[in-house]
CSV table of C-alpha atoms in Angstrom, one decimal:
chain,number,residue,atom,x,y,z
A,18,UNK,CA,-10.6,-12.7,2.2
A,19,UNK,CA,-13.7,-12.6,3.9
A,20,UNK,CA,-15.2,-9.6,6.1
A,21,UNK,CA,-17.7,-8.1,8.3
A,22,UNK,CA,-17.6,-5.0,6.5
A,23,UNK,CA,-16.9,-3.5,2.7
A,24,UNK,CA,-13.9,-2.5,1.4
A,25,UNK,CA,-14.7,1.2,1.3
A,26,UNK,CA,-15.6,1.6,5.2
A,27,UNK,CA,-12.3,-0.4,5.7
A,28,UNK,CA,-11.3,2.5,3.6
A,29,UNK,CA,-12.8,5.1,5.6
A,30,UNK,CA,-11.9,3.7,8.9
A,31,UNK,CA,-8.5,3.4,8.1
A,32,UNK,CA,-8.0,7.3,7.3
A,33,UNK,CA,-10.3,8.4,10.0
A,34,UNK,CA,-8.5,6.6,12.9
A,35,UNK,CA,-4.9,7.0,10.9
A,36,UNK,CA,-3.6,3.8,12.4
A,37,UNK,CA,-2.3,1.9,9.3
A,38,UNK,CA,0.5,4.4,7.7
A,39,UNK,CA,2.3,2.9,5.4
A,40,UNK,CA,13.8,-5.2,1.1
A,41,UNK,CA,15.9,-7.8,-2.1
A,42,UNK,CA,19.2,-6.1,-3.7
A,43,UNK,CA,21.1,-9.4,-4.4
A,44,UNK,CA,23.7,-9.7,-2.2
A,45,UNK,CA,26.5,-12.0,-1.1
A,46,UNK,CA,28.7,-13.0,2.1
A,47,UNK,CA,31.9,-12.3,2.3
A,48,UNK,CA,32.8,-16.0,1.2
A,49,UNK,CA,30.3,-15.9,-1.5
A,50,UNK,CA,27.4,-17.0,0.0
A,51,UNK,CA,24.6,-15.2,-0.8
A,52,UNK,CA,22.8,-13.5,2.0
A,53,UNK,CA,21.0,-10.5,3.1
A,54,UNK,CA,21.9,-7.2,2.9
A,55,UNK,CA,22.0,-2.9,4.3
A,56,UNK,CA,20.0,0.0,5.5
A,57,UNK,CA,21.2,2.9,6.5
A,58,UNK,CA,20.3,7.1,8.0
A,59,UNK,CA,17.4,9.2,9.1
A,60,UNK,CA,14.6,10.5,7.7
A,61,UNK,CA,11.0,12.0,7.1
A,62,UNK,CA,7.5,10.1,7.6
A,63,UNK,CA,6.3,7.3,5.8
A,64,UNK,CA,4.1,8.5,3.2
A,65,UNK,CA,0.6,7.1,2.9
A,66,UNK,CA,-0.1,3.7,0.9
A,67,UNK,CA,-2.8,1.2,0.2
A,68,UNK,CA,-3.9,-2.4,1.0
A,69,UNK,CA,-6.6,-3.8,3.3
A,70,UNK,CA,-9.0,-6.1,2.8
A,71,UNK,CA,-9.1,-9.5,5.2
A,72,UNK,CA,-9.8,-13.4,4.8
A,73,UNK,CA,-7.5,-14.9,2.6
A,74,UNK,CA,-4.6,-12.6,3.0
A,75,UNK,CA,-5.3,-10.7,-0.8
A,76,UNK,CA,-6.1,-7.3,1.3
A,77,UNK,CA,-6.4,-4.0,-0.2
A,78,UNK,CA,-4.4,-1.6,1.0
A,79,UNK,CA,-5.6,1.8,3.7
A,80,UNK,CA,-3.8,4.9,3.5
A,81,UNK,CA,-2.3,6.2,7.1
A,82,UNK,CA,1.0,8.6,7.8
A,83,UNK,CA,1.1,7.6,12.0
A,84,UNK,CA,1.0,4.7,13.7
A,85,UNK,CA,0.5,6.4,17.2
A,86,UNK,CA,-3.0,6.0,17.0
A,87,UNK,CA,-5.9,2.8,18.0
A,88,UNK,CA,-8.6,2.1,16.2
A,89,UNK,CA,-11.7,1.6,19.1
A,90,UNK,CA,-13.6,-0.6,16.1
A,91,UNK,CA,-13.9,-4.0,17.7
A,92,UNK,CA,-12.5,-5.7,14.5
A,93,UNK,CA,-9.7,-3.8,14.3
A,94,UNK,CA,-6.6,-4.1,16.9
A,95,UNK,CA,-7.7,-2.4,19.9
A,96,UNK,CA,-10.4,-3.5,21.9
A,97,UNK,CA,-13.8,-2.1,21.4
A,98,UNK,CA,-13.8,-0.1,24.9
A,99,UNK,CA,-10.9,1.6,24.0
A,100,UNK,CA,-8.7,-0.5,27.1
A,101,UNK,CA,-4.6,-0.5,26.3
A,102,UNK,CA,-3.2,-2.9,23.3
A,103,UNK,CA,-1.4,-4.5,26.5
A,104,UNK,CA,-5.6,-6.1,26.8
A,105,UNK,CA,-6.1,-7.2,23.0
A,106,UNK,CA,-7.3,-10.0,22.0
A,107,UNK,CA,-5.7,-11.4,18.7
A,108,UNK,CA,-6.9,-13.8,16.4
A,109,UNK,CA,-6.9,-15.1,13.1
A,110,UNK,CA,-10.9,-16.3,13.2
A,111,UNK,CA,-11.5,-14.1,9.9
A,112,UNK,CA,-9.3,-16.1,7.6
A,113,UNK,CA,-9.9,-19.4,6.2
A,114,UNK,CA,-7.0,-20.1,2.9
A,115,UNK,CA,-4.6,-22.9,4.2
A,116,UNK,CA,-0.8,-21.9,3.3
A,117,UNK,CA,-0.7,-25.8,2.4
A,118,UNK,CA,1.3,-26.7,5.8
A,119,UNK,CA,0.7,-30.0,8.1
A,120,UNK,CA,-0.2,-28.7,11.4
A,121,UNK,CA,-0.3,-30.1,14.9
A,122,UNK,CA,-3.5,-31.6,16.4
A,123,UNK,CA,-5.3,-28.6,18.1
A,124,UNK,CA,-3.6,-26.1,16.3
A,125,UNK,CA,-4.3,-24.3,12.3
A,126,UNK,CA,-2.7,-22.4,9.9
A,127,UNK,CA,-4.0,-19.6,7.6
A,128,UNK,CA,-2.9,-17.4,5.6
A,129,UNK,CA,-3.3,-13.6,6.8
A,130,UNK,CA,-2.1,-11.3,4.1
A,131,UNK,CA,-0.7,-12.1,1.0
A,132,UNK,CA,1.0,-9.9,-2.2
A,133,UNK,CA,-0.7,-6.6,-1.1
A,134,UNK,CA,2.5,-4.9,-0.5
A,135,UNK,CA,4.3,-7.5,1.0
A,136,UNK,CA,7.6,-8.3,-1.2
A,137,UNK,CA,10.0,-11.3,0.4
A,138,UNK,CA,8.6,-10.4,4.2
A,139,UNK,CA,12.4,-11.8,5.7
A,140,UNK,CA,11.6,-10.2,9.6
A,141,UNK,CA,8.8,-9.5,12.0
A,142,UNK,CA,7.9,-8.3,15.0
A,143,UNK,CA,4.9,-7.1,17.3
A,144,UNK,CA,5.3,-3.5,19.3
A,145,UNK,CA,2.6,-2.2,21.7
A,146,UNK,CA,2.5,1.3,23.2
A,147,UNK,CA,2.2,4.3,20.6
A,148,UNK,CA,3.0,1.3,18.0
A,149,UNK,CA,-0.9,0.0,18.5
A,150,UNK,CA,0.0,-3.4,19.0
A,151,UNK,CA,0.8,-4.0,14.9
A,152,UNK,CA,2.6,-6.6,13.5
A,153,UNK,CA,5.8,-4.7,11.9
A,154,UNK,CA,7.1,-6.4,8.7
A,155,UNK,CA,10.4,-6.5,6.8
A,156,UNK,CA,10.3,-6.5,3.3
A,157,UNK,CA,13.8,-7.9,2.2
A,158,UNK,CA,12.0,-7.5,-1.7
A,159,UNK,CA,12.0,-4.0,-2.0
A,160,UNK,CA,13.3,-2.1,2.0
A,161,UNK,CA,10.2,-1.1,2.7
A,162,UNK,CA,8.8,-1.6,6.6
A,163,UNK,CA,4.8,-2.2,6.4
A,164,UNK,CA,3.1,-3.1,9.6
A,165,UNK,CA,-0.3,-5.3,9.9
A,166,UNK,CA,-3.5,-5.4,11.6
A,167,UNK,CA,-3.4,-9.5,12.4
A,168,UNK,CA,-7.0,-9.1,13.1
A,169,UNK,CA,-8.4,-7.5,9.8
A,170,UNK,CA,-5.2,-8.6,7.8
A,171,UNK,CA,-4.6,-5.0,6.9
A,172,UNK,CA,-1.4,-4.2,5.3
A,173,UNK,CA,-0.1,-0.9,5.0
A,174,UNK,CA,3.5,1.0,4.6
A,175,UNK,CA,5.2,2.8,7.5
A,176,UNK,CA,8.6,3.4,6.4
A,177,UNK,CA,9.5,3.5,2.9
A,178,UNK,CA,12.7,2.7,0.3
A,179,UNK,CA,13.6,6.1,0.0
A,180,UNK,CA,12.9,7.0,3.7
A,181,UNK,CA,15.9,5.1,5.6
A,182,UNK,CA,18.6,8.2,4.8
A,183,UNK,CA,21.2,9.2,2.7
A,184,UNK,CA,22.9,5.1,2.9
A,185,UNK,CA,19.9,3.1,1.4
A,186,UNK,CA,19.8,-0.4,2.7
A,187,UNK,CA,21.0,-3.3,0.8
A,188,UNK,CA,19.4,-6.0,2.4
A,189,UNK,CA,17.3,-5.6,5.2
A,190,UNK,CA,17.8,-8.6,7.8
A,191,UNK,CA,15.7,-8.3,11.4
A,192,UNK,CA,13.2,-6.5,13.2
A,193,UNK,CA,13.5,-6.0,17.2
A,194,UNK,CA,11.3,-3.4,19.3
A,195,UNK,CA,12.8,-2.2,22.8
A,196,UNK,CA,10.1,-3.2,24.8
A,197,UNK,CA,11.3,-2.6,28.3
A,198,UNK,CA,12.8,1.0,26.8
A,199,UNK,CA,16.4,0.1,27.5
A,200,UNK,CA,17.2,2.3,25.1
A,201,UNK,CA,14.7,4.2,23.9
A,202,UNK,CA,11.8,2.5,23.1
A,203,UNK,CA,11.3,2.3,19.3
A,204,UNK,CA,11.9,-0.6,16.8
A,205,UNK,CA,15.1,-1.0,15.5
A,206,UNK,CA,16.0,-2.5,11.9
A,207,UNK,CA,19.4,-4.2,10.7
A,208,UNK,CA,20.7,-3.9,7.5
A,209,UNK,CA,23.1,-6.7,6.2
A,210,UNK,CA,25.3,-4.4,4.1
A,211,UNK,CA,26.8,-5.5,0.5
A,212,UNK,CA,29.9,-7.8,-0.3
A,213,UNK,CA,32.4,-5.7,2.2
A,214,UNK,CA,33.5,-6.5,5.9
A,215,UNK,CA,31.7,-4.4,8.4
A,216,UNK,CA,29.8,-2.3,6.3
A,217,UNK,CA,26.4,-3.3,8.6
A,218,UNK,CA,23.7,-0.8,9.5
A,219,UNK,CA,21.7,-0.7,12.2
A,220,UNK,CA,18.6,1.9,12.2
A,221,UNK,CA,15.9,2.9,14.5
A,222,UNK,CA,12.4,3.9,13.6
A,223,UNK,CA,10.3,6.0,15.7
A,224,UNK,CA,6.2,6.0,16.1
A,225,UNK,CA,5.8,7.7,13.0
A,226,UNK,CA,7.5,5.7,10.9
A,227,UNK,CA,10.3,8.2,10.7
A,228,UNK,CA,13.8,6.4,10.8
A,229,UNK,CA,17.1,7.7,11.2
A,230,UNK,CA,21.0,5.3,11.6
A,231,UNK,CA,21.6,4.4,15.3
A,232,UNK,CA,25.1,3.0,14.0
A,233,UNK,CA,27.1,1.8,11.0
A,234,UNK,CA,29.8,-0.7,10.8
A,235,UNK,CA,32.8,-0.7,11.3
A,236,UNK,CA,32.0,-2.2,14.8
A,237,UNK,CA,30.9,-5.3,17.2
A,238,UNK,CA,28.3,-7.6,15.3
A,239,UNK,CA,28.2,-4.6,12.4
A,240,UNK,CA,29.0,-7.4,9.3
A,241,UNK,CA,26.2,-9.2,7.8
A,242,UNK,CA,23.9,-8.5,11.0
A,243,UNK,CA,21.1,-10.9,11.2
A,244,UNK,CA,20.2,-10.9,15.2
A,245,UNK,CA,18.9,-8.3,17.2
A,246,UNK,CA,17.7,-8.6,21.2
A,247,UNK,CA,18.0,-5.9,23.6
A,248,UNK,CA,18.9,-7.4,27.1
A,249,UNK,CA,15.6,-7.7,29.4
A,250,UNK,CA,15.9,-4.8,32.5
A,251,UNK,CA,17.4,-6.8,35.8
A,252,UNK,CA,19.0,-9.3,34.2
A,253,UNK,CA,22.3,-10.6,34.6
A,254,UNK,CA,23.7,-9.4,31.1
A,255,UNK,CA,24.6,-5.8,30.2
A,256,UNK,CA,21.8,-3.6,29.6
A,257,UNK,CA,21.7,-2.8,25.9
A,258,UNK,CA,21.3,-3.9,22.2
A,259,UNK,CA,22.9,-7.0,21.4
A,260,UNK,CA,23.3,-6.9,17.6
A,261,UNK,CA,25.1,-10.6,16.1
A,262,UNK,CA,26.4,-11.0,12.5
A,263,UNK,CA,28.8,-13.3,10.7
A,264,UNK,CA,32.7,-11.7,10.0
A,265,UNK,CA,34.5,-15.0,8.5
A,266,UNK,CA,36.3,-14.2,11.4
A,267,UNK,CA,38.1,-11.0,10.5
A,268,UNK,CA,36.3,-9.0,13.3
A,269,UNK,CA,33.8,-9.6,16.2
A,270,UNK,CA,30.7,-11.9,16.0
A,271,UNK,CA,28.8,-10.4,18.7
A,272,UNK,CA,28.2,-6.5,20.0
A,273,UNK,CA,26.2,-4.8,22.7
A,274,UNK,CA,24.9,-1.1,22.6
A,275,UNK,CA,24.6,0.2,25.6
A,276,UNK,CA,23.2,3.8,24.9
A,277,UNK,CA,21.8,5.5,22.2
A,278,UNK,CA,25.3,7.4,21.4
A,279,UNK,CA,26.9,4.3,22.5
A,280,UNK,CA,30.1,2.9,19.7
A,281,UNK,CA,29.6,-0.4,21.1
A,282,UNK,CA,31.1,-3.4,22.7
A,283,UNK,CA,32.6,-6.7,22.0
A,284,UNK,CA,30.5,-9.0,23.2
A,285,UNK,CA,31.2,-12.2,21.9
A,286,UNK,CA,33.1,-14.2,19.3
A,287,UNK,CA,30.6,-17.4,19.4
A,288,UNK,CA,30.2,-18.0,15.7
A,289,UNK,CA,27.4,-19.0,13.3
A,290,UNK,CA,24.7,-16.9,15.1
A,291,UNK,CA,21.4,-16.5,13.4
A,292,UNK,CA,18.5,-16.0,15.4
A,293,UNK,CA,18.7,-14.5,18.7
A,294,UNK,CA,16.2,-13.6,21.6
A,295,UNK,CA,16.4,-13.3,25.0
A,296,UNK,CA,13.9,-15.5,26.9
A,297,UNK,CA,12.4,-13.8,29.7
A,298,UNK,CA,10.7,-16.8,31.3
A,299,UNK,CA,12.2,-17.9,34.6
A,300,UNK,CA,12.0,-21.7,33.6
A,301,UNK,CA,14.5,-20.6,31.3
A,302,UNK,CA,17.1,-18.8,33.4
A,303,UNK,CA,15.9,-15.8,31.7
A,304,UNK,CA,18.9,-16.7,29.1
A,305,UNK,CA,19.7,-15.4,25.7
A,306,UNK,CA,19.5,-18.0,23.4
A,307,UNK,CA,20.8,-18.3,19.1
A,308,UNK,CA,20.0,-20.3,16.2
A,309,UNK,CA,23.4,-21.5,15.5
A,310,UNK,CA,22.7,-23.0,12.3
A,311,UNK,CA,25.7,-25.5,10.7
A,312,UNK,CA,26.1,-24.5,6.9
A,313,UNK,CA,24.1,-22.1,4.8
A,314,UNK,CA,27.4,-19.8,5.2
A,315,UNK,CA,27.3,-20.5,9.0
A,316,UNK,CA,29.8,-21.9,11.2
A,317,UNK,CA,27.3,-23.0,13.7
A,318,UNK,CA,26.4,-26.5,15.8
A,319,UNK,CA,22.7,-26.8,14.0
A,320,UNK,CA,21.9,-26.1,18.1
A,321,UNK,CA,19.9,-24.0,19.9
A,322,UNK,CA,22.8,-22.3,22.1
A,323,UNK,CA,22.6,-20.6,25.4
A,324,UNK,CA,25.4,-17.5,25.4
A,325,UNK,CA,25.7,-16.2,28.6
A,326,UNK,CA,26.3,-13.1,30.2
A,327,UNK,CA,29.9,-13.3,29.9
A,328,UNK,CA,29.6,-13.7,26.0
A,329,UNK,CA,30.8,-17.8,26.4
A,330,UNK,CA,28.3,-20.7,25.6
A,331,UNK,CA,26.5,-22.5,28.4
A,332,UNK,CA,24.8,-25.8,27.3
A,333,UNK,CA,22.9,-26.1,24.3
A,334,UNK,CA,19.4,-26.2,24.8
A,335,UNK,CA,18.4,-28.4,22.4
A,336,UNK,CA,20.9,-29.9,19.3
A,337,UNK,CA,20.2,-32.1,16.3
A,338,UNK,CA,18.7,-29.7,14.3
A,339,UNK,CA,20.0,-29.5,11.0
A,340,UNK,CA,19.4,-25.5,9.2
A,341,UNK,CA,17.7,-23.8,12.6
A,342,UNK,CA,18.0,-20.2,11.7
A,343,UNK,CA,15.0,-18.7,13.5
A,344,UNK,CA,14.1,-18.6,17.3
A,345,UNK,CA,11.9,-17.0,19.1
A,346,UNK,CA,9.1,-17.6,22.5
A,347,UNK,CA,5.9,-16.9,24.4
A,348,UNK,CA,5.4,-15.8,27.7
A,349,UNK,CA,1.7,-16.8,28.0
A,350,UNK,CA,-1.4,-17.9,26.3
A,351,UNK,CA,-1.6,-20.6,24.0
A,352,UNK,CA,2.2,-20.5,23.5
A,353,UNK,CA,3.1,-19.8,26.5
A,354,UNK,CA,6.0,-20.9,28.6
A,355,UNK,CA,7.9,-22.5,25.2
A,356,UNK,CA,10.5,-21.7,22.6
A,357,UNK,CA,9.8,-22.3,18.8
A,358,UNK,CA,12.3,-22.7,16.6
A,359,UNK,CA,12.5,-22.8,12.4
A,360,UNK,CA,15.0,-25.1,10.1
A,361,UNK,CA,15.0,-24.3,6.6
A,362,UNK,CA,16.3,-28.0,5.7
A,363,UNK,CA,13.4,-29.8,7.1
A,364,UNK,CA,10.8,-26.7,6.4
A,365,UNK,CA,9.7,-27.6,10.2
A,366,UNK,CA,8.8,-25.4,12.7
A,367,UNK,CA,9.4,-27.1,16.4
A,368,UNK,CA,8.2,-26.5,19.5
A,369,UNK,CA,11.0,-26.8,22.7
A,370,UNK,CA,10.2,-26.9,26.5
A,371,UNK,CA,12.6,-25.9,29.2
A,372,UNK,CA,13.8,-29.4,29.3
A,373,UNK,CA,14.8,-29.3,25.7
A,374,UNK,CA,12.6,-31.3,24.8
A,375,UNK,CA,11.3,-30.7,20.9
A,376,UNK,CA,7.8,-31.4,19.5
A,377,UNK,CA,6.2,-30.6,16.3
A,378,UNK,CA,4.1,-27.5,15.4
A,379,UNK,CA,3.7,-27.6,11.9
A,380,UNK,CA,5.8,-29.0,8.9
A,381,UNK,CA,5.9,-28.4,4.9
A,382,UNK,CA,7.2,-25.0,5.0
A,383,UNK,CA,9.5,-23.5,2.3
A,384,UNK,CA,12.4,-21.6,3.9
A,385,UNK,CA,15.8,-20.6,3.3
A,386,UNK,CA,19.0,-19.4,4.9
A,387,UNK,CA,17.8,-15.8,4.8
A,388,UNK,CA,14.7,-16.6,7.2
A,389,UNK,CA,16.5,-16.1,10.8
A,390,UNK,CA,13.5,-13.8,12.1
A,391,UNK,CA,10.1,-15.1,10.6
A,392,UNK,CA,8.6,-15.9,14.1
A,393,UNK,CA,6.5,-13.8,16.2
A,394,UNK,CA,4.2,-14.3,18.6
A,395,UNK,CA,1.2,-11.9,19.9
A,396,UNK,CA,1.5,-10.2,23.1
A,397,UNK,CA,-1.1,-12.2,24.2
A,398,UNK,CA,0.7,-15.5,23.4
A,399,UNK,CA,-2.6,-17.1,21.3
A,400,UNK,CA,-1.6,-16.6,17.9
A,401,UNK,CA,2.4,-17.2,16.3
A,402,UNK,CA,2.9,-15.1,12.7
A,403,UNK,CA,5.4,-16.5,10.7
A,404,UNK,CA,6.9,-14.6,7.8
A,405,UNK,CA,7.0,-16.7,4.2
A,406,UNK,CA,9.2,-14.8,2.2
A,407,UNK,CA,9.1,-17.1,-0.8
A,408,UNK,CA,5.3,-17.0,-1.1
A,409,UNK,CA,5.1,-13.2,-0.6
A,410,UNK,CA,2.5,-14.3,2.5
A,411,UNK,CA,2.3,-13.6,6.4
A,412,UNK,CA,0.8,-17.0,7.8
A,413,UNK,CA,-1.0,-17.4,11.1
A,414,UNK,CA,-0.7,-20.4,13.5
A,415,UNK,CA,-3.2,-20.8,16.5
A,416,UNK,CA,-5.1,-23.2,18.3
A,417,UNK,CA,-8.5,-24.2,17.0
């Protein structure tokens, strides 16, 4: 990759600003299918690791042990006059290698980070605040959380294997971060769990990279979790987690947590739930919406399904879509005001208005059944990440 500076001040900024600290057990469903897997418990610090340099995505990596802290460097996440990661600007204008992928007019893709750490990247999310406005990356490869500068390609470690407790994950699955602080405002990390019924994890991780269990199945959505969403504040569904999984119907589908020492709740027994996110844009009814995929191991519709806040299904927003598995939106921006959805049969990734109707964003991706939560975009709503766990690559999508 290409930069403005060398690798050793990338080096020396990285430690002197301490903002870039530093999971694939084979695993099947309960029918056989092979899917992802299970963390588990609390614990220490991530410690520090290495990679970092940007262009085309082969970064070395930069020791950190927080992730509290901005950068004021104006390549670097935060803006050069120090103003709140609500105000950054992101782009991918330092990179150049194409991931190979047929994009849509006005629109590129390029690869952002690539090997360097990253081992079957399956989840991703962004999280402001004292998270610095990082990308935060699943590693279903080796359960290790790393997190990502998208505007130097910097990739370092923030919670490590060994880190997640005494229960080491299986499989990690999905990535959410509680925004709004419904809960408690930290990211939160499901764990598929092995061959068993129930045997889920769900973990939280705080701005240090420290993570500790918030709960373990048995319980409501706590077998083979692959969504997470918490529930925007004043909307007309429960305040809380909402955690989905897949229990070949021996338990419940769906759960909501509603506290931090909450057990849970049933909330629904919709079926073949992927994807999940709750849409917070009023020309969507501010509705939580699922990848409902048909096959794979998933008793879905191949829809994109409304659930509403009485756990039943509303009308689909948009159907025909054979292998959907990943959903997510924009609120502004170049993205703005649309949903964009994944299918690992047709390797597309498909833009839908509030109308339902679908366009193409890009096409000639390689994706499987496991990818539910490879699509993220920036708070700003000008560039989309998408996770490619099969190439070992983070790939950016914005408009030229």
């Amino acid at each position: 990759m290409r930069i403005t500076r060398s690798h050793l001040s990338f080096l020396v900024l990285a430690v002197a600003s301490s903002i870039f600290p530093t999971a694939f057990a084979a695993c099947t469903d309960d029918d056989g299918t092979p899917k992802l897997g299970s963390p588990d418990a609390a614990t220490i610090d991530a410690p520090p690791s290495t990679t970092g340099d940007a262009g085309r995505g082969d970064a070395t990596t930069v020791d950190a042990t927080t992730s509290d802290a901005k950068t004021t460097d104006a390549g670097d996440a935060s803006n050069s006059d120090g103003a709140p990661d609500g105000a950054i600007r992101y782009s991918c204008g330092a990179f150049s290698e194409s991931p190979g992928w047929t994009v849509a007019a006005g629109f590129r893709a390029v690869v952002l980070a690539k090997d360097n750490g990253l081992n079957q990247p399956v989840a991703l999310t962004f999280a402001r605040g004292p998270y610095a406005g990082l990308l935060y990356v699943i590693n279903q490869g080796d359960n290790v959380l790393r997190r990502i500068d998208t505007n130097t390609g910097v990739v370092s470690s923030f919670t490590a294997a060994a880190q997640w407790g005494a229960k080491a994950p299986v499989v990690l699955t999905t990535i959410t971060w509680d925004e709004e602080s419904v809960l408690d405002g930290q990211l939160y990390v499901g764990d598929q769990g092995g061959d068993g019924d129930g045997d889920s994890t769900i973990y939280r991780v705080g701005t240090s990279g420290t993570a500790s269990t918030f709960v373990t199945g048995p319980g409501p959505g706590l077998d083979d979790i692959f969504g997470l969403s918490f529930a925007p504040k004043g909307s007309a569904y429960p305040q809380g987690l909402y955690a989905t999984g897949d229990t070949d119907g021996v338990g419940v589908d769906w759960g909501v947590y509603l506290s931090t020492v909450d057990a849970g709740v049933a909330f629904s027994e919709v079926a073949g739930s992927e994807g999940i996110s709750f849409v917070k844009l009023p020309s969507f009814g501010g509705t939580l919406l699922a990848s409902r995929p048909a096959g794979g191991g998933y008793a879905g519709a191949d829809e994109v399904s409304r659930l509403l806040a009485d756990g039943g299904l509303g009308t689909p927003l948009a159907t025909t879509l054979p292998g959907i598995h990943a959903v997510t939106y924009s609120t502004g921006g170049a993205f703005g005001g649309n949903v964009y959805v994944a299918s690992w049969s047709t390797g597309k990734l498909t833009r839908i208005d509030s109308a339902g109707a679908q366009t193409e964003l890009a096409s000639g991706l390689t994706l499987t059944n496991y990818d539910g939560n490879i699509l993220a975009v920036s708070p700003d709503g000008n560039t989309m990440m998408v996770a490619d766990r099969g190439a070992n690559r983070v790939v950016c999508i914005e408009p030229i």
